[in-house]
Coordinates of C-alpha atoms in Angstrom, one line a residue:
X20 CA -0.7 12.4 -30.0
X21 CA 3.1 13.4 -30.9
X22 CA 5.3 10.3 -30.8
X23 CA 8.4 10.9 -28.6
X24 CA 11.8 9.7 -29.5
X25 CA 12.1 6.2 -27.9
X26 CA 15.4 4.8 -26.1
X27 CA 17.0 1.6 -27.4
X28 CA 15.5 -1.7 -25.8
X29 CA 18.6 -2.6 -24.1
X30 CA 19.3 0.9 -22.7
X31 CA 15.6 1.5 -21.6
X32 CA 15.6 -1.9 -19.7
X33 CA 18.8 -1.1 -17.8
X34 CA 17.7 2.3 -17.0
X35 CA 14.0 1.0 -16.1
X36 CA 15.4 -1.7 -13.9
X37 CA 17.4 0.7 -11.8
X38 CA 14.5 3.4 -11.6
X39 CA 11.7 0.8 -10.9
X40 CA 14.1 -0.6 -8.1
X41 CA 14.3 2.8 -6.7
X42 CA 10.5 3.4 -6.7
X43 CA 10.1 0.4 -4.5
X44 CA 12.4 1.8 -1.9
X45 CA 10.7 4.6 0.4
X46 CA 13.6 4.9 3.1
X47 CA 16.5 7.2 2.7
X48 CA 18.4 7.2 6.1
X49 CA 21.5 5.3 6.7
X50 CA 21.3 2.6 9.5
X51 CA 21.1 3.9 12.9
X52 CA 21.3 2.7 16.5
X53 CA 18.3 2.7 18.5
X54 CA 16.9 6.5 18.6
X55 CA 15.3 7.9 21.6
X56 CA 11.8 9.1 20.4
X57 CA 11.4 12.9 19.8
X58 CA 8.6 14.7 21.5
X59 CA 5.3 14.7 19.5
X60 CA 1.9 16.3 19.9
X61 CA -1.6 15.7 20.4
X62 CA -4.0 18.7 21.3
X63 CA -5.5 18.8 24.5
X64 CA -9.3 17.9 23.5
X65 CA -7.9 15.2 21.7
X66 CA -6.1 13.8 24.4
X67 CA -9.4 13.8 26.5
X68 CA -11.0 11.8 23.8
X69 CA -8.3 9.4 23.8
X70 CA -8.7 8.8 27.5
X71 CA -12.3 7.5 26.9
X72 CA -10.8 4.6 24.7
X73 CA -10.9 1.5 26.5
X74 CA -7.8 -1.0 26.3
X75 CA -7.2 -4.3 27.5
X76 CA -5.4 -4.2 30.9
X77 CA -1.7 -5.3 31.1
X78 CA 0.8 -5.3 33.9
X79 CA 4.1 -4.5 32.2
X80 CA 7.4 -4.5 34.1
X81 CA 9.2 -3.5 30.7
X82 CA 7.6 -0.6 29.1
X83 CA 9.8 0.0 26.3
X84 CA 9.7 -1.7 22.8
X85 CA 11.7 -1.4 19.8
X86 CA 10.6 -0.9 16.1
X87 CA 12.7 -1.7 13.0
X88 CA 11.6 0.0 9.8
X89 CA 12.3 2.5 7.0
X90 CA 10.2 4.9 8.7
X91 CA 9.9 5.9 12.6
X92 CA 6.9 4.7 14.6
X93 CA 7.3 8.0 16.5
X94 CA 6.4 11.2 14.6
X95 CA 8.7 13.8 14.1
X96 CA 8.8 16.5 16.5
X97 CA 6.0 19.0 16.6
X98 CA 3.9 16.3 14.6
X99 CA 0.6 14.9 15.5
X100 CA 0.9 11.5 17.3
X101 CA -1.7 8.8 16.4
X102 CA -4.2 7.4 18.7
X103 CA -2.4 4.0 19.2
X104 CA 0.8 5.8 20.1
X105 CA -1.2 7.9 22.7
X106 CA -2.8 5.2 24.2
X107 CA 0.4 2.9 24.6
X108 CA 2.1 6.0 26.0
X109 CA -0.6 6.9 28.6
X110 CA -2.4 3.8 29.3
X111 CA 0.9 1.8 30.0
X112 CA 3.5 4.4 30.2
X113 CA 4.8 2.7 27.0
X114 CA 8.0 4.0 25.1
X115 CA 8.6 2.9 21.4
X116 CA 12.3 3.1 20.1
X117 CA 13.1 3.3 16.5
X118 CA 15.9 1.7 14.6
X119 CA 15.7 3.2 11.2
X120 CA 17.2 2.0 8.0
X121 CA 16.8 2.3 4.0
X122 CA 13.9 0.3 2.8
X123 CA 16.3 -2.0 0.9
X124 CA 18.3 -2.9 4.1
X125 CA 15.5 -3.9 6.3
X126 CA 15.8 -7.6 6.2
X127 CA 19.7 -7.7 6.3
X128 CA 19.9 -5.7 9.3
X129 CA 16.9 -7.6 10.9
X130 CA 18.8 -10.9 10.1
X131 CA 22.3 -9.3 11.8
X132 CA 20.0 -8.3 14.8
X133 CA 18.4 -11.5 15.3
X134 CA 21.7 -13.3 14.9
X135 CA 23.6 -11.2 17.4
X136 CA 20.8 -11.4 20.1
X137 CA 19.9 -7.7 19.5
X138 CA 16.4 -8.4 18.0
X139 CA 13.9 -5.6 17.8
X140 CA 10.5 -6.4 19.0
X141 CA 8.5 -5.7 15.9
X142 CA 8.3 -4.9 12.2
X143 CA 5.7 -3.6 9.9
X144 CA 3.6 -6.1 7.6
X145 CA 2.2 -3.3 5.6
X146 CA 4.8 -3.4 2.7
X147 CA 3.3 -7.2 2.1
X148 CA 6.8 -8.3 1.7
X149 CA 7.3 -10.1 5.0
X150 CA 4.6 -12.8 4.8
X151 CA 5.0 -15.6 4.4
X152 CA 8.7 -15.5 3.5
X153 CA 9.8 -14.1 7.1
X154 CA 8.2 -16.7 8.9
X155 CA 9.4 -19.7 6.6
X156 CA 12.8 -17.9 7.1
X157 CA 12.6 -17.7 11.0
X158 CA 12.8 -14.0 10.9
X159 CA 9.5 -13.5 12.8
X160 CA 7.7 -15.7 15.5
X161 CA 4.0 -16.7 15.9
X162 CA 1.8 -14.3 17.8
X163 CA -0.8 -16.8 19.2
X164 CA 1.2 -16.9 22.6
X165 CA 0.5 -13.2 23.1
X166 CA -2.7 -12.5 21.4
X167 CA -6.1 -14.4 21.5
X168 CA -7.3 -13.5 18.0
X169 CA -10.8 -14.9 19.1
X170 CA -11.3 -12.4 22.0
X171 CA -13.7 -9.3 22.0
X172 CA -10.7 -7.0 20.9
X173 CA -9.9 -8.9 17.6
X174 CA -13.3 -10.5 16.6
X175 CA -14.1 -7.8 13.7
X176 CA -10.7 -8.6 12.2
X177 CA -10.3 -12.2 13.0
X178 CA -11.3 -13.0 9.1
X179 CA -8.3 -10.7 8.2
X180 CA -5.5 -12.3 10.7
X181 CA -6.7 -15.7 9.5
X182 CA -5.3 -14.9 6.0
X183 CA -1.7 -14.7 7.4
X184 CA -1.2 -18.1 9.0
X185 CA 1.7 -20.3 8.7
X186 CA 1.7 -23.8 9.9
X187 CA -1.4 -23.3 11.7
X188 CA -0.1 -20.1 13.9
X189 CA -0.7 -16.3 13.2
X190 CA 2.2 -14.5 12.3
X191 CA 0.8 -11.0 11.3
X192 CA -1.3 -9.0 13.7
X193 CA -3.6 -7.2 11.0
X194 CA -5.4 -4.1 12.4
X195 CA -7.2 -3.2 9.3
X196 CA -7.2 -3.6 5.2
X197 CA -5.5 -0.4 3.8
X198 CA -6.0 0.9 0.2
X199 CA -2.7 -0.1 -1.9
X200 CA -3.4 1.9 -5.0
X201 CA -5.9 4.5 -5.8
X202 CA -6.3 7.3 -8.5
X203 CA -5.5 11.1 -7.7
X204 CA -6.8 13.8 -9.9
X205 CA -7.3 17.4 -9.8
X206 CA -11.0 18.5 -10.0
X207 CA -10.5 21.9 -11.7
X208 CA -8.7 20.2 -14.6
X209 CA -11.8 17.9 -15.0
X210 CA -14.1 20.8 -15.0
X211 CA -11.7 22.8 -17.5
X212 CA -11.9 20.0 -19.9
X213 CA -15.5 19.2 -19.5
X214 CA -15.1 15.9 -17.9
X215 CA -17.4 14.4 -15.0
X216 CA -15.8 13.8 -11.6
X217 CA -15.2 10.3 -11.1
X218 CA -16.3 10.5 -7.3
X219 CA -19.8 11.4 -8.9
X220 CA -19.6 8.3 -11.1
X221 CA -18.5 6.2 -8.2
X222 CA -21.7 7.3 -6.1
X223 CA -23.7 6.5 -9.3
X224 CA -22.2 3.0 -9.7
X225 CA -20.9 3.9 -13.0
X226 CA -17.0 4.2 -12.2
X227 CA -15.7 1.4 -14.3
X228 CA -12.9 0.7 -16.5
X229 CA -15.1 1.6 -19.6
X230 CA -16.1 5.0 -17.9
X231 CA -12.2 5.7 -17.1
X232 CA -11.2 5.0 -20.6
X233 CA -13.5 7.3 -22.0
X234 CA -12.5 10.1 -19.9
X235 CA -8.8 9.3 -20.8
X236 CA -9.6 9.3 -24.3
X237 CA -11.5 12.5 -24.0
X238 CA -8.8 14.4 -22.2
X239 CA -5.8 13.2 -24.5
X240 CA -7.8 14.2 -27.7
X241 CA -7.9 17.7 -26.4
X242 CA -4.1 18.3 -26.6
X243 CA -0.8 16.5 -27.6
X244 CA 0.5 17.4 -24.4
X245 CA -2.1 15.8 -22.5
X246 CA -1.8 12.1 -20.9
X247 CA -4.1 9.9 -19.2
X248 CA -1.9 8.5 -16.6
X249 CA 1.6 8.1 -15.1
X250 CA 3.4 6.4 -12.4
X251 CA 4.7 3.1 -11.3
X252 CA 1.7 1.5 -9.5
X253 CA -0.9 1.4 -12.3
X254 CA -0.3 -1.9 -13.5
X255 CA -0.6 -3.8 -10.2
X256 CA -3.5 -1.3 -9.4
X257 CA -5.4 -2.4 -12.5
X258 CA -4.6 -6.2 -12.4
X259 CA -5.6 -6.3 -8.7
X260 CA -8.9 -4.6 -9.4
X261 CA -10.0 -7.8 -11.4
X262 CA -10.3 -9.6 -8.1
X263 CA -7.3 -11.9 -8.8
X264 CA -3.7 -11.4 -7.4
X265 CA -0.8 -12.3 -9.4
X266 CA 0.3 -14.5 -6.5
X267 CA -2.6 -15.4 -4.0
X268 CA -2.9 -17.3 -0.7
X269 CA -5.7 -19.9 -0.6
X270 CA -6.4 -22.2 2.0
X271 CA -2.8 -22.3 3.3
X272 CA -1.4 -22.7 -0.3
X273 CA 0.3 -20.1 -2.5
X274 CA -1.4 -20.0 -5.9
X275 CA 0.3 -18.7 -9.3
X276 CA -2.6 -16.8 -11.2
X277 CA -0.5 -15.4 -14.0
X278 CA -2.5 -17.0 -16.5
X279 CA -5.7 -16.1 -15.1
X280 CA -8.1 -14.7 -17.9
X281 CA -9.1 -11.7 -15.9
X282 CA -5.5 -10.7 -15.4
X283 CA -5.2 -11.0 -19.2
X284 CA -8.1 -8.8 -19.7
X285 CA -6.2 -6.0 -17.4
X286 CA -3.2 -6.2 -19.1
X287 CA -4.9 -5.8 -22.5
X288 CA -6.7 -2.8 -21.0
X289 CA -3.3 -1.4 -20.1
X290 CA -1.6 -2.3 -23.3
X291 CA -4.2 -0.3 -25.2
X292 CA -3.8 3.0 -23.2
X293 CA -0.1 2.4 -23.8
X294 CA -0.4 1.8 -27.7
X295 CA -2.8 4.8 -28.0
X296 CA 0.0 7.0 -26.6
X297 CA -2.1 7.9 -23.5
X298 CA 0.6 7.0 -20.9
X299 CA 3.1 9.6 -19.9
X300 CA 6.4 8.6 -21.8
X301 CA 8.7 8.0 -18.6
X302 CA 11.0 6.4 -21.0
X303 CA 11.6 9.7 -22.8
X304 CA 12.6 11.3 -19.4
X305 CA 15.0 8.9 -18.1
X306 CA 12.2 6.9 -16.4
X307 CA 11.2 9.7 -14.4
X308 CA 7.5 10.1 -13.6
X309 CA 5.9 13.5 -12.9
X310 CA 3.0 13.6 -10.5
X311 CA 3.3 17.5 -10.6
X312 CA 1.7 17.1 -14.1
X313 CA -1.6 16.6 -12.6
X314 CA -1.8 19.9 -10.8
X315 CA -0.6 21.3 -14.1
X316 CA -3.4 20.1 -16.1
X317 CA -1.2 17.9 -18.4
X318 CA -1.9 14.4 -16.6
X319 CA -5.4 13.3 -15.7
X320 CA -4.7 10.6 -13.2
X321 CA -1.8 9.5 -11.0
X322 CA -2.3 6.2 -9.5
X323 CA -0.5 6.0 -6.1
X324 CA -0.7 4.6 -2.5
X325 CA -3.1 6.0 0.2
X326 CA -0.1 7.1 1.9
X327 CA 0.5 10.0 -0.4
X328 CA -2.6 11.6 0.7
X329 CA -1.1 11.8 4.4
X330 CA 1.8 13.9 2.9
X331 CA 2.2 17.3 1.8
X332 CA 5.5 18.5 0.6
X333 CA 7.0 15.3 -0.4
X334 CA 7.6 13.5 -3.7
X335 CA 4.0 12.2 -4.1
X336 CA 2.5 14.6 -1.6
X337 CA -0.7 16.3 -1.9
X338 CA 1.0 19.7 -3.1
X339 CA 2.0 17.9 -6.3
X340 CA -1.6 17.5 -7.6
X341 CA -2.7 21.2 -7.3
X342 CA -4.4 23.3 -4.6
X343 CA -5.4 20.7 -1.9
X344 CA -9.2 21.8 -2.1
X345 CA -8.8 20.8 -6.0
X346 CA -7.1 17.5 -5.2
X347 CA -9.8 14.3 -5.8
X348 CA -9.2 10.8 -5.4
X349 CA -11.1 7.5 -6.3
X350 CA -10.5 3.9 -6.2
X351 CA -9.1 2.0 -9.3
X352 CA -12.4 1.6 -11.2
X353 CA -14.3 -1.7 -11.3
X354 CA -13.4 -4.3 -13.7
X355 CA -16.5 -4.9 -15.9
X356 CA -16.0 -8.7 -16.0
X357 CA -15.6 -9.1 -12.2
X358 CA -18.4 -9.9 -9.7
X359 CA -17.5 -6.8 -7.5
X360 CA -15.6 -3.7 -7.0
X361 CA -12.4 -4.9 -5.8
X362 CA -9.6 -3.0 -4.2
X363 CA -6.0 -3.4 -4.3
X364 CA -5.1 -3.8 -0.8
X365 CA -2.3 -4.2 1.9
X366 CA -2.7 -4.3 5.6
X367 CA -1.9 -2.0 8.6
X368 CA -0.3 -4.5 10.7
X369 CA 2.9 -5.8 12.4
X370 CA 5.0 -9.0 13.0
X371 CA 6.9 -10.1 16.2
X372 CA 10.6 -10.3 15.4
X373 CA 12.4 -13.6 16.4
X374 CA 14.3 -13.0 19.7
X375 CA 12.0 -10.2 20.4
X376 CA 13.0 -8.6 24.1
X377 CA 9.6 -7.7 25.4
X378 CA 6.8 -9.5 23.8
X379 CA 4.3 -8.6 26.5
X380 CA 5.1 -5.0 25.8
X381 CA 4.5 -5.6 22.2
X382 CA 1.2 -7.2 22.9
X383 CA 0.0 -4.3 25.0
X384 CA 0.9 -2.1 22.0
X385 CA -0.9 -4.3 19.6
X386 CA -4.1 -4.2 21.8
X387 CA -3.7 -0.2 21.6
X388 CA -3.6 -0.6 17.8
X389 CA -7.0 -2.6 17.6
X390 CA -8.7 -0.4 20.0
X391 CA -8.0 2.5 18.4
X392 CA -9.0 1.1 15.0
X393 CA -12.5 0.1 16.6
X394 CA -13.1 3.4 18.3
X395 CA -15.3 6.3 17.2
X396 CA -13.3 8.7 19.4
X397 CA -10.0 7.6 17.5
X398 CA -11.9 8.0 14.1
X399 CA -12.7 11.6 15.1
X400 CA -9.2 12.3 16.5
X401 CA -7.8 11.1 13.2
X402 CA -10.2 13.4 11.1
X403 CA -9.2 16.4 12.8
X404 CA -5.4 15.6 12.5
X405 CA -6.2 15.1 8.6
X406 CA -7.8 18.3 8.3
X407 CA -5.3 20.3 10.5
X408 CA -2.2 18.8 9.3
X409 CA -2.9 17.8 5.8
X410 CA -5.6 20.4 4.9
X411 CA -8.1 17.6 4.0
X412 CA -11.6 18.6 2.9
X413 CA -15.2 17.1 3.8
X414 CA -15.1 15.6 0.2
X415 CA -12.0 14.0 0.8
X416 CA -12.9 12.4 4.0
X417 CA -16.1 11.2 2.6
X418 CA -14.2 9.6 -0.2
X419 CA -11.8 8.0 2.3
X420 CA -14.8 6.4 4.1
X421 CA -16.2 5.3 1.0
X422 CA -13.1 3.5 -0.3
X423 CA -12.3 1.9 3.1
X424 CA -15.8 0.5 3.3
X425 CA -15.0 -1.0 0.0
X426 CA -11.7 -2.4 0.9
X427 CA -13.0 -4.0 3.9
X428 CA -15.6 -5.8 1.7
X429 CA -13.6 -6.8 -1.4
X430 CA -9.9 -6.4 -0.5
X431 CA -7.2 -8.2 -3.0
X432 CA -4.1 -9.1 -1.4
X433 CA -1.1 -9.9 -3.6
X434 CA 1.8 -12.0 -2.0
X435 CA 4.2 -11.8 -4.9
X436 CA 6.8 -9.7 -3.0
X437 CA 6.2 -11.8 0.2
X438 CA 7.4 -15.1 -1.3
X439 CA 11.3 -14.5 -1.9
X440 CA 13.5 -12.3 -3.5
X441 CA 13.6 -14.2 -6.5
X442 CA 10.0 -14.0 -7.0
X443 CA 9.9 -10.4 -6.7
X444 CA 12.5 -10.1 -9.3
X445 CA 11.0 -12.5 -11.7
X446 CA 7.6 -10.6 -11.5
X447 CA 7.9 -6.8 -10.4
X448 CA 9.9 -5.3 -13.1
X449 CA 8.8 -7.5 -15.8
X450 CA 5.1 -6.8 -15.1
X451 CA 5.7 -3.3 -15.3
X452 CA 7.8 -3.3 -18.6
X453 CA 4.8 -5.2 -20.3
X454 CA 3.0 -1.7 -19.9
X455 CA 5.9 0.9 -20.1
X456 CA 7.7 -0.4 -23.2
X457 CA 6.5 -0.2 -26.8
X458 CA 7.7 -3.8 -27.7
X459 CA 6.7 -6.0 -24.8
X460 CA 3.6 -7.8 -24.5
X461 CA 2.1 -9.2 -21.5
X462 CA 1.6 -12.5 -22.9
X463 CA 5.2 -12.8 -24.0
X464 CA 6.3 -11.6 -20.7
X465 CA 4.1 -13.8 -18.8
X466 CA 5.3 -17.0 -20.5
X467 CA 8.9 -16.1 -20.3
X468 CA 8.8 -15.6 -16.4
X469 CA 6.0 -18.3 -15.6
X470 CA 8.2 -21.3 -15.0
X471 CA 10.4 -19.1 -12.8
X472 CA 7.6 -18.0 -11.0
X473 CA 6.0 -21.4 -10.5
X474 CA 9.3 -22.8 -9.2
X475 CA 9.4 -20.1 -6.4
X476 CA 5.6 -20.8 -5.7
X477 CA 6.3 -24.6 -5.4
X478 CA 9.5 -24.0 -3.0
X479 CA 7.6 -21.9 -0.8
X480 CA 4.6 -24.4 -0.7
X481 CA 6.8 -27.3 0.5
X482 CA 7.9 -25.0 3.3
X483 CA 4.4 -24.3 4.4
X484 CA 3.7 -27.9 4.4
X485 CA 6.9 -28.9 6.5

């Protein structure tokens, strides 16, 4: 493969830090006041199906709750409503108001609202950056006063909620595990290059790092303009697929796993991809990745979040990877040394803000969420919406169900962004640099950051004990 001109180390590092920070931000709107929800839709037959879903009874005096996030809980005008929102509106006459801020401003805005007595009611836990630090810092309050996590509604996800306990109390209402990183590809590109479909390999129990690396090598050997993979999420994805998070939470203690042998193995695997010039050279393009190369047949895989598959005309949406009927996706392949096929995971879930004005209304909404998550009717509505709004195919829906079954069995939650800002700064960019830069090894990077990371772990553990 042709060598590209490489930026100087100092210039590359500066640019990369800025770009990677930008990649972690999904919101672009400026801070706004509470917004009245715009009308959204649900087809008549779907409304009829939703009416059949049972929800725990609540008597609500105050039917309005407020959500703070970089995205709105209410869909845009004309877009499909999800089932939980439909239930909240129809069963309780509920209304969710939105306060929308840029991703990087969520916590500063929350702190301001809490301190001035204008707290919103709830906040998403899906980014995995709110627990435990938000509980430690007093930004959120425990949920045990409004939710019985042992009742019939929550029993199937009790194991999940018990992973988010601080000082004996639940601080996250986890509805379900979600896929954090998967691999998107174009099926026609695979066929044109004589490569097996990873979906077939997964079904046969053959989708592992070895099979993936062979596919990457075969693809790149056909042209100097071919690359195996691109993007920012590959490092965490493969590392977590070992079953070992960078930073874990075990028995109420935060654990630093940076020196774990399986993580070393993942980093060595990635190093070899980079060393063999199979990684798309973002450093040669001002640190800008190009998911569109998948659809053009230049890049084989694009590791990205599941959320990208529920968008179409966006930066990472479905249209980037070719015709929607050609889009395929699979989980990160199995680590050969791991005892199971582990899936990098996050959660669908929420936290209650300190000073929340309407805890009862928020509780009613959470029961709508958990009722929808366990409903066959809701599953069918979701399927219809995915097919109608995003153009999904039967193959895509089948793979979604396969990966969600895996993530329920073998989720790997990494808490490194949920400890402190210092922890995130110490680990996030350096771990990516170890893959994306020629002269940076994981071993060297790990030892340079280890003491800083451990110091944050020790500080957080003391707070958990107090």
